[in-house]
PDB file of C-alpha atoms in Angstrom:
ATOM      1  CA  MET A   1      -0.421   0.316   0.207  1.00 82.00           C
ATOM      2  CA  LYS A   2       1.901   3.176  -0.842  1.00 88.00           C
ATOM      3  CA  ILE A   3       1.232   6.484   0.964  1.00 94.00           C
ATOM      4  CA  LEU A   4       1.515   9.975  -0.035  1.00 96.00           C
ATOM      5  CA  LEU A   5       2.915  12.766   3.180  1.00 97.00           C
ATOM      6  CA  LEU A   6       2.436  15.998   2.899  1.00 96.00           C
ATOM      7  CA  GLU A   7       4.578  17.627   5.542  1.00 95.00           C
ATOM      8  CA  ASP A   8       6.577  20.754   6.279  1.00 93.00           C
ATOM      9  CA  ASP A   9       8.032  19.343  10.070  1.00 93.00           C
ATOM     10  CA  THR A  10      10.829  17.249   9.148  1.00 93.00           C
ATOM     11  CA  LEU A  11      11.066  16.117  12.465  1.00 94.00           C
ATOM     12  CA  LEU A  12       7.551  14.910  12.610  1.00 95.00           C
ATOM     13  CA  ALA A  13       7.376  13.791   8.873  1.00 95.00           C
ATOM     14  CA  GLU A  14      10.841  11.355   9.592  1.00 94.00           C
ATOM     15  CA  LEU A  15       8.913   9.380  13.454  1.00 95.00           C
ATOM     16  CA  MET A  16       6.012   9.109  10.510  1.00 95.00           C
ATOM     17  CA  VAL A  17       7.976   7.783   7.361  1.00 93.00           C
ATOM     18  CA  GLU A  18      10.040   5.064   9.517  1.00 91.00           C
ATOM     19  CA  HIS A  19       6.956   4.508  11.540  1.00 90.00           C
ATOM     20  CA  LEU A  20       4.971   3.451   8.171  1.00 89.00           C
ATOM     21  CA  ALA A  21       7.507   1.497   6.816  1.00 86.00           C
ATOM     22  CA  GLU A  22       7.706  -0.805  10.141  1.00 81.00           C
ATOM     23  CA  SER A  23       4.026  -1.143   9.431  1.00 81.00           C
ATOM     24  CA  GLY A  24       4.559  -2.420   5.973  1.00 77.00           C
ATOM     25  CA  TYR A  25       4.039   0.704   3.848  1.00 84.00           C
ATOM     26  CA  GLU A  26       5.853   2.267   1.147  1.00 85.00           C
ATOM     27  CA  VAL A  27       6.035   6.545   2.035  1.00 92.00           C
ATOM     28  CA  ARG A  28       6.773   9.575  -0.201  1.00 93.00           C
ATOM     29  CA  HIS A  29       7.414  12.330   1.864  1.00 96.00           C
ATOM     30  CA  PHE A  30       6.791  15.903   1.012  1.00 96.00           C
ATOM     31  CA  ILE A  31       7.491  19.016   2.868  1.00 94.00           C
ATOM     32  CA  ASP A  32       6.359  21.587  -0.368  1.00 93.00           C
ATOM     33  CA  GLY A  33       2.058  21.256  -1.237  1.00 93.00           C
ATOM     34  CA  GLU A  34       3.234  21.861  -5.640  1.00 94.00           C
ATOM     35  CA  GLU A  35       6.162  19.194  -5.362  1.00 94.00           C
ATOM     36  CA  ALA A  36       3.026  16.428  -3.668  1.00 94.00           C
ATOM     37  CA  GLU A  37       0.551  18.491  -6.442  1.00 93.00           C
ATOM     38  CA  GLU A  38       3.512  16.958  -9.106  1.00 92.00           C
ATOM     39  CA  ALA A  39       3.684  13.635  -7.768  1.00 91.00           C
ATOM     40  CA  LEU A  40       0.151  12.809  -7.469  1.00 91.00           C
ATOM     41  CA  LEU A  41      -0.514  13.587 -11.944  1.00 88.00           C
ATOM     42  CA  SER A  42       2.311  10.845 -12.455  1.00 84.00           C
ATOM     43  CA  GLU A  43       2.247   8.738  -9.105  1.00 84.00           C
ATOM     44  CA  ARG A  44      -1.108   6.683  -8.261  1.00 83.00           C
ATOM     45  CA  PHE A  45      -1.342   6.565  -3.814  1.00 90.00           C
ATOM     46  CA  ASP A  46      -3.664   4.492  -2.001  1.00 89.00           C
ATOM     47  CA  LEU A  47      -3.478   6.989   0.613  1.00 94.00           C
ATOM     48  CA  LEU A  48      -2.871  10.613   1.627  1.00 96.00           C
ATOM     49  CA  LEU A  49      -1.712  12.225   4.543  1.00 97.00           C
ATOM     50  CA  LEU A  50      -2.068  15.867   4.753  1.00 96.00           C
ATOM     51  CA  ASP A  51      -0.492  18.432   6.629  1.00 93.00           C
ATOM     52  CA  VAL A  52      -2.549  21.729   6.006  1.00 89.00           C
ATOM     53  CA  SER A  53       0.019  24.170   6.941  1.00 87.00           C
ATOM     54  CA  VAL A  54       2.939  23.400   4.155  1.00 91.00           C
ATOM     55  CA  PRO A  55       4.454  25.940   2.289  1.00 89.00           C
ATOM     56  CA  GLY A  56       3.475  25.859  -2.077  1.00 87.00           C
ATOM     57  CA  ILE A  57      -0.368  24.698  -1.665  1.00 90.00           C
ATOM     58  CA  ASP A  58      -1.541  23.928   1.261  1.00 90.00           C
ATOM     59  CA  GLY A  59      -2.995  20.777   1.986  1.00 91.00           C
ATOM     60  CA  PHE A  60      -6.095  22.333   1.805  1.00 91.00           C
ATOM     61  CA  GLU A  61      -6.182  23.379  -1.810  1.00 93.00           C
ATOM     62  CA  LEU A  62      -4.469  20.591  -2.524  1.00 94.00           C
ATOM     63  CA  LEU A  63      -7.378  18.191  -0.983  1.00 93.00           C
ATOM     64  CA  ALA A  64      -9.523  20.493  -3.185  1.00 93.00           C
ATOM     65  CA  SER A  65      -7.504  19.884  -7.361  1.00 92.00           C
ATOM     66  CA  MET A  66      -7.346  16.370  -6.761  1.00 90.00           C
ATOM     67  CA  ARG A  67     -11.521  16.355  -6.278  1.00 90.00           C
ATOM     68  CA  GLU A  68     -11.837  18.657  -8.909  1.00 90.00           C
ATOM     69  CA  ARG A  69      -9.956  15.954 -10.870  1.00 87.00           C
ATOM     70  CA  LYS A  70     -12.862  13.338  -9.322  1.00 84.00           C
ATOM     71  CA  ASP A  71      -9.085  12.292  -8.063  1.00 86.00           C
ATOM     72  CA  LEU A  72     -11.040  10.511  -5.030  1.00 86.00           C
ATOM     73  CA  THR A  73      -8.309   8.905  -3.290  1.00 90.00           C
ATOM     74  CA  PRO A  74      -9.083   8.405   0.289  1.00 93.00           C
ATOM     75  CA  ALA A  75      -7.172  11.344   2.508  1.00 95.00           C
ATOM     76  CA  ILE A  76      -6.181  12.239   6.040  1.00 96.00           C
ATOM     77  CA  MET A  77      -5.965  15.617   6.958  1.00 93.00           C
ATOM     78  CA  ILE A  78      -2.678  16.404   9.582  1.00 92.00           C
ATOM     79  CA  THR A  79      -2.906  19.835  11.675  1.00 86.00           C
ATOM     80  CA  SER A  80      -2.187  21.680  14.862  1.00 82.00           C
ATOM     81  CA  ARG A  81      -5.583  23.413  13.803  1.00 73.00           C
ATOM     82  CA  ASN A  82      -8.135  23.203  16.387  1.00 68.00           C
ATOM     83  CA  THR A  83     -10.931  25.534  15.541  1.00 71.00           C
ATOM     84  CA  SER A  84     -14.403  22.885  14.300  1.00 76.00           C
ATOM     85  CA  ARG A  85     -14.444  25.770  10.880  1.00 79.00           C
ATOM     86  CA  ASP A  86     -11.078  24.496  10.123  1.00 76.00           C
ATOM     87  CA  VAL A  87     -12.183  20.758  10.953  1.00 79.00           C
ATOM     88  CA  LYS A  88     -15.075  20.921   8.690  1.00 81.00           C
ATOM     89  CA  GLU A  89     -13.395  22.825   5.767  1.00 80.00           C
ATOM     90  CA  GLY A  90     -11.010  19.897   5.564  1.00 80.00           C
ATOM     91  CA  PHE A  91     -14.535  17.420   5.259  1.00 87.00           C
ATOM     92  CA  GLY A  92     -15.519  20.454   2.920  1.00 85.00           C
ATOM     93  CA  VAL A  93     -12.902  19.947   0.444  1.00 88.00           C
ATOM     94  CA  GLY A  94     -13.255  16.479   0.433  1.00 90.00           C
ATOM     95  CA  CYS A  95     -11.187  14.311   3.704  1.00 92.00           C
ATOM     96  CA  ASP A  96     -11.518  11.359   4.505  1.00 93.00           C
ATOM     97  CA  ASP A  97     -11.038  11.796   8.216  1.00 93.00           C
ATOM     98  CA  TYR A  98      -8.768  14.199  10.586  1.00 90.00           C
ATOM     99  CA  ILE A  99      -5.623  13.954  13.084  1.00 92.00           C
ATOM    100  CA  LYS A 100      -5.128  16.894  14.892  1.00 90.00           C
ATOM    101  CA  LYS A 101      -1.349  17.216  16.793  1.00 90.00           C
ATOM    102  CA  PRO A 102      -0.264  16.382  18.849  1.00 90.00           C
ATOM    103  CA  PHE A 103      -1.792  12.498  17.915  1.00 93.00           C
ATOM    104  CA  GLU A 104       0.250   9.795  19.362  1.00 94.00           C
ATOM    105  CA  PHE A 105       1.430   7.055  16.359  1.00 93.00           C
ATOM    106  CA  GLU A 106      -1.681   4.693  17.559  1.00 93.00           C
ATOM    107  CA  GLU A 107      -3.639   6.921  17.671  1.00 95.00           C
ATOM    108  CA  LEU A 108      -2.799   8.051  13.178  1.00 94.00           C
ATOM    109  CA  ASP A 109      -2.522   3.640  13.092  1.00 93.00           C
ATOM    110  CA  ALA A 110      -6.235   3.599  14.180  1.00 93.00           C
ATOM    111  CA  ARG A 111      -7.239   6.239  11.530  1.00 93.00           C
ATOM    112  CA  ILE A 112      -5.351   4.325   8.560  1.00 93.00           C
ATOM    113  CA  ASP A 113      -7.659   1.153   9.660  1.00 90.00           C
ATOM    114  CA  HIS A 114     -10.347   2.477   9.542  1.00 90.00           C
ATOM    115  CA  ILE A 115      -9.476   3.794   6.085  1.00 91.00           C
ATOM    116  CA  VAL A 116      -8.418   1.184   5.546  1.00 87.00           C
ATOM    117  CA  ARG A 117     -11.030  -1.303   6.355  1.00 83.00           C
ATOM    118  CA  ILE A 118     -13.539   1.230   4.073  1.00 82.00           C
ATOM    119  CA  TYR A 119     -12.488   1.049   0.596  1.00 81.00           C
ATOM    120  CA  GLY A 120     -11.136  -2.405   1.787  1.00 74.00           C
ATOM    121  CA  LEU A 121      -7.374  -0.699   0.536  1.00 74.00           C
ATOM    122  CA  LYS A 122      -5.197  -3.544   2.118  1.00 63.00           C
ATOM    123  CA  ARG A 123      -6.705  -7.351   2.809  1.00 52.00           C
ATOM    124  CA  LYS A 124      -4.988 -10.301   4.012  1.00 54.00           C
ATOM    125  CA  GLU A 125      -8.637 -12.047   3.461  1.00 67.00           C
ATOM    126  CA  PRO A 126      -9.997 -11.220   0.155  1.00 81.00           C
ATOM    127  CA  ILE A 127     -13.498  -9.484  -0.249  1.00 85.00           C
ATOM    128  CA  GLU A 128     -16.421 -11.230  -1.085  1.00 87.00           C
ATOM    129  CA  LEU A 129     -18.326  -9.997  -3.464  1.00 91.00           C
ATOM    130  CA  ALA A 130     -21.106 -11.447  -2.952  1.00 88.00           C
ATOM    131  CA  LYS A 131     -21.895 -16.186  -1.655  1.00 87.00           C
ATOM    132  CA  GLY A 132     -19.330 -17.972  -2.901  1.00 87.00           C
ATOM    133  CA  LEU A 133     -17.671 -14.792  -4.815  1.00 92.00           C
ATOM    134  CA  PHE A 134     -14.760 -13.198  -3.643  1.00 92.00           C
ATOM    135  CA  PHE A 135     -12.130 -10.785  -5.175  1.00 91.00           C
ATOM    136  CA  ASP A 136      -8.093 -10.796  -4.433  1.00 87.00           C
ATOM    137  CA  PRO A 137      -6.901  -7.705  -5.529  1.00 84.00           C
ATOM    138  CA  THR A 138      -3.555  -8.251  -4.133  1.00 77.00           C
ATOM    139  CA  ARG A 139      -3.193 -11.317  -6.668  1.00 80.00           C
ATOM    140  CA  HIS A 140      -5.655  -9.920  -8.613  1.00 88.00           C
ATOM    141  CA  ARG A 141      -8.221 -12.669  -9.394  1.00 91.00           C
ATOM    142  CA  ILE A 142     -11.427 -14.317  -8.339  1.00 94.00           C
ATOM    143  CA  LEU A 143     -12.127 -16.784  -6.719  1.00 91.00           C
ATOM    144  CA  HIS A 144     -16.140 -18.227  -7.970  1.00 88.00           C
ATOM    145  CA  ASP A 145     -17.669 -22.098  -6.442  1.00 82.00           C
ATOM    146  CA  GLY A 146     -14.207 -23.100  -5.444  1.00 82.00           C
ATOM    147  CA  ASP A 147     -12.882 -21.597  -8.507  1.00 88.00           C
ATOM    148  CA  TRP A 148      -9.773 -19.450  -9.047  1.00 90.00           C
ATOM    149  CA  ILE A 149     -10.188 -16.626 -12.620  1.00 93.00           C
ATOM    150  CA  THR A 150      -6.617 -15.114 -13.230  1.00 93.00           C
ATOM    151  CA  LEU A 151      -7.638 -11.171 -14.015  1.00 93.00           C
ATOM    152  CA  THR A 152      -5.231  -9.241 -15.739  1.00 93.00           C
ATOM    153  CA  PRO A 153      -3.750  -6.225 -13.463  1.00 89.00           C
ATOM    154  CA  LYS A 154      -5.455  -3.249 -14.786  1.00 92.00           C
ATOM    155  CA  ALA A 155      -9.293  -5.917 -14.813  1.00 94.00           C
ATOM    156  CA  SER A 156      -7.834  -6.695 -11.530  1.00 92.00           C
ATOM    157  CA  GLU A 157      -7.975  -2.256 -10.725  1.00 91.00           C
ATOM    158  CA  VAL A 158     -10.963  -1.425 -13.438  1.00 95.00           C
ATOM    159  CA  LEU A 159     -12.846  -3.741 -10.192  1.00 95.00           C
ATOM    160  CA  HIS A 160     -11.307  -2.368  -6.422  1.00 91.00           C
ATOM    161  CA  TYR A 161     -12.436   0.772  -8.347  1.00 91.00           C
ATOM    162  CA  LEU A 162     -15.058  -0.295  -8.748  1.00 93.00           C
ATOM    163  CA  TYR A 163     -15.599  -2.230  -5.580  1.00 91.00           C
ATOM    164  CA  ARG A 164     -14.102   0.996  -3.342  1.00 85.00           C
ATOM    165  CA  ASN A 165     -16.817   3.486  -4.584  1.00 88.00           C
ATOM    166  CA  ARG A 166     -19.721   1.219  -4.788  1.00 88.00           C
ATOM    167  CA  GLY A 167     -23.600   2.040  -4.969  1.00 87.00           C
ATOM    168  CA  ARG A 168     -22.942   4.917  -7.388  1.00 91.00           C
ATOM    169  CA  ILE A 169     -21.751   5.030 -11.259  1.00 95.00           C
ATOM    170  CA  VAL A 170     -17.858   6.088 -12.004  1.00 94.00           C
ATOM    171  CA  SER A 171     -18.406   8.141 -14.904  1.00 93.00           C
ATOM    172  CA  ARG A 172     -15.166   7.396 -17.941  1.00 92.00           C
ATOM    173  CA  GLU A 173     -13.543  10.186 -17.034  1.00 92.00           C
ATOM    174  CA  GLU A 174     -13.175   9.302 -13.303  1.00 91.00           C
ATOM    175  CA  LEU A 175     -11.917   5.588 -13.984  1.00 92.00           C
ATOM    176  CA  LEU A 176      -9.123   6.651 -16.373  1.00 89.00           C
ATOM    177  CA  GLY A 177      -8.464   9.841 -14.345  1.00 86.00           C
ATOM    178  CA  ASN A 178      -7.371   7.030 -11.572  1.00 86.00           C
ATOM    179  CA  LEU A 179      -5.908   4.213 -13.329  1.00 89.00           C
ATOM    180  CA  TRP A 180      -4.421   5.274 -16.013  1.00 86.00           C
ATOM    181  CA  SER A 181      -1.796   7.812 -17.312  1.00 80.00           C
ATOM    182  CA  TYR A 182      -2.780  10.660 -19.110  1.00 76.00           C
ATOM    183  CA  GLU A 183      -0.510   8.546 -22.617  1.00 79.00           C
ATOM    184  CA  GLU A 184      -1.737   5.235 -20.906  1.00 84.00           C
ATOM    185  CA  ALA A 185      -4.997   6.402 -20.975  1.00 85.00           C
ATOM    186  CA  PRO A 186      -7.511   3.253 -23.290  1.00 90.00           C
ATOM    187  CA  THR A 187      -9.781   4.032 -25.769  1.00 90.00           C
ATOM    188  CA  ASP A 188     -14.054   3.575 -24.858  1.00 90.00           C
ATOM    189  CA  ALA A 189     -13.637  -0.074 -26.649  1.00 92.00           C
ATOM    190  CA  THR A 190     -10.547  -1.681 -24.688  1.00 93.00           C
ATOM    191  CA  LEU A 191     -12.872  -0.145 -21.598  1.00 94.00           C
ATOM    192  CA  ARG A 192     -15.864  -1.747 -22.471  1.00 93.00           C
ATOM    193  CA  SER A 193     -13.949  -4.860 -22.625  1.00 95.00           C
ATOM    194  CA  TYR A 194     -12.995  -5.036 -19.350  1.00 95.00           C
ATOM    195  CA  ILE A 195     -15.990  -3.858 -18.258  1.00 96.00           C
ATOM    196  CA  LYS A 196     -17.402  -6.956 -20.707  1.00 95.00           C
ATOM    197  CA  MET A 197     -15.194  -9.748 -19.594  1.00 95.00           C
ATOM    198  CA  LEU A 198     -15.351  -8.436 -15.713  1.00 96.00           C
ATOM    199  CA  ARG A 199     -19.194  -8.814 -16.026  1.00 94.00           C
ATOM    200  CA  LYS A 200     -18.937 -12.044 -17.035  1.00 93.00           C
ATOM    201  CA  HIS A 201     -17.810 -13.070 -13.310  1.00 94.00           C
ATOM    202  CA  VAL A 202     -19.379 -10.112 -11.704  1.00 95.00           C
ATOM    203  CA  PRO A 203     -22.612  -9.951 -11.855  1.00 93.00           C
ATOM    204  CA  GLN A 204     -23.174  -6.650  -9.620  1.00 94.00           C
ATOM    205  CA  ILE A 205     -20.469  -4.865 -12.471  1.00 95.00           C
ATOM    206  CA  VAL A 206     -24.016  -2.364 -14.296  1.00 95.00           C
ATOM    207  CA  THR A 207     -23.034  -0.282 -16.766  1.00 95.00           C
ATOM    208  CA  GLU A 208     -25.490   3.075 -17.208  1.00 94.00           C
ATOM    209  CA  ARG A 209     -25.101   4.607 -21.129  1.00 91.00           C
ATOM    210  CA  GLY A 210     -23.653   7.782 -21.298  1.00 90.00           C
ATOM    211  CA  VAL A 211     -23.211   8.359 -18.083  1.00 93.00           C
ATOM    212  CA  GLY A 212     -20.795   5.153 -16.555  1.00 95.00           C
ATOM    213  CA  TYR A 213     -19.745   1.969 -14.619  1.00 96.00           C
ATOM    214  CA  GLY A 214     -20.535   0.748 -11.118  1.00 95.00           C
ATOM    215  CA  PHE A 215     -20.443  -1.901  -8.539  1.00 95.00           C
ATOM    216  CA  GLU A 216     -24.319  -2.414  -7.424  1.00 91.00           C
ATOM    217  CA  PRO A 217     -24.122  -4.491  -3.483  1.00 82.00           C
ATOM    218  CA  LEU A 218     -25.847  -7.731  -3.653  1.00 71.00           C
TER     219      LEU A 218
END
């Protein structure tokens, strides 16, 4: 699981990176908001830890910009600000959780674990999609009635993204923006072929013509 950490307190950041690495996470640390934004445009991350008050683009502005681009990567805001107005602003721009400084790593772990459970980011066991139907996003495969079906890595990413956003229709533009770089963007026909192949094994995959695709829980 890959985490982007935006934090300009170098001592705190060093401790956080060390702690997260020991917990098995891959961490990319940035001090400046503009550098973090450049990384977000060229790399994919599973979780964002964003300090609010940093040089360049602050955490609120960075996250608001991402949400405008339909990038829904889960985000936890980190801040020493403690007013309800700041908390409201953080959730208003699209953060998933909020942690106030100073904090214990035990609290940070609990908040990350909560995001992991909600979005199915990192599981030791396959995700149960329906009775007798399981999905292992790490090994890119589906277990159906006792038989493993191997997916291509990209098809696995599409299924995982739709599952994480289950219950709503995801537009083509959102899928492309979150799963492919600009240079690698597939044609409409290629994207439809991924959906068609996945639907053979996962009946919860739905298409809303002219809008996008979704995962509807049974």
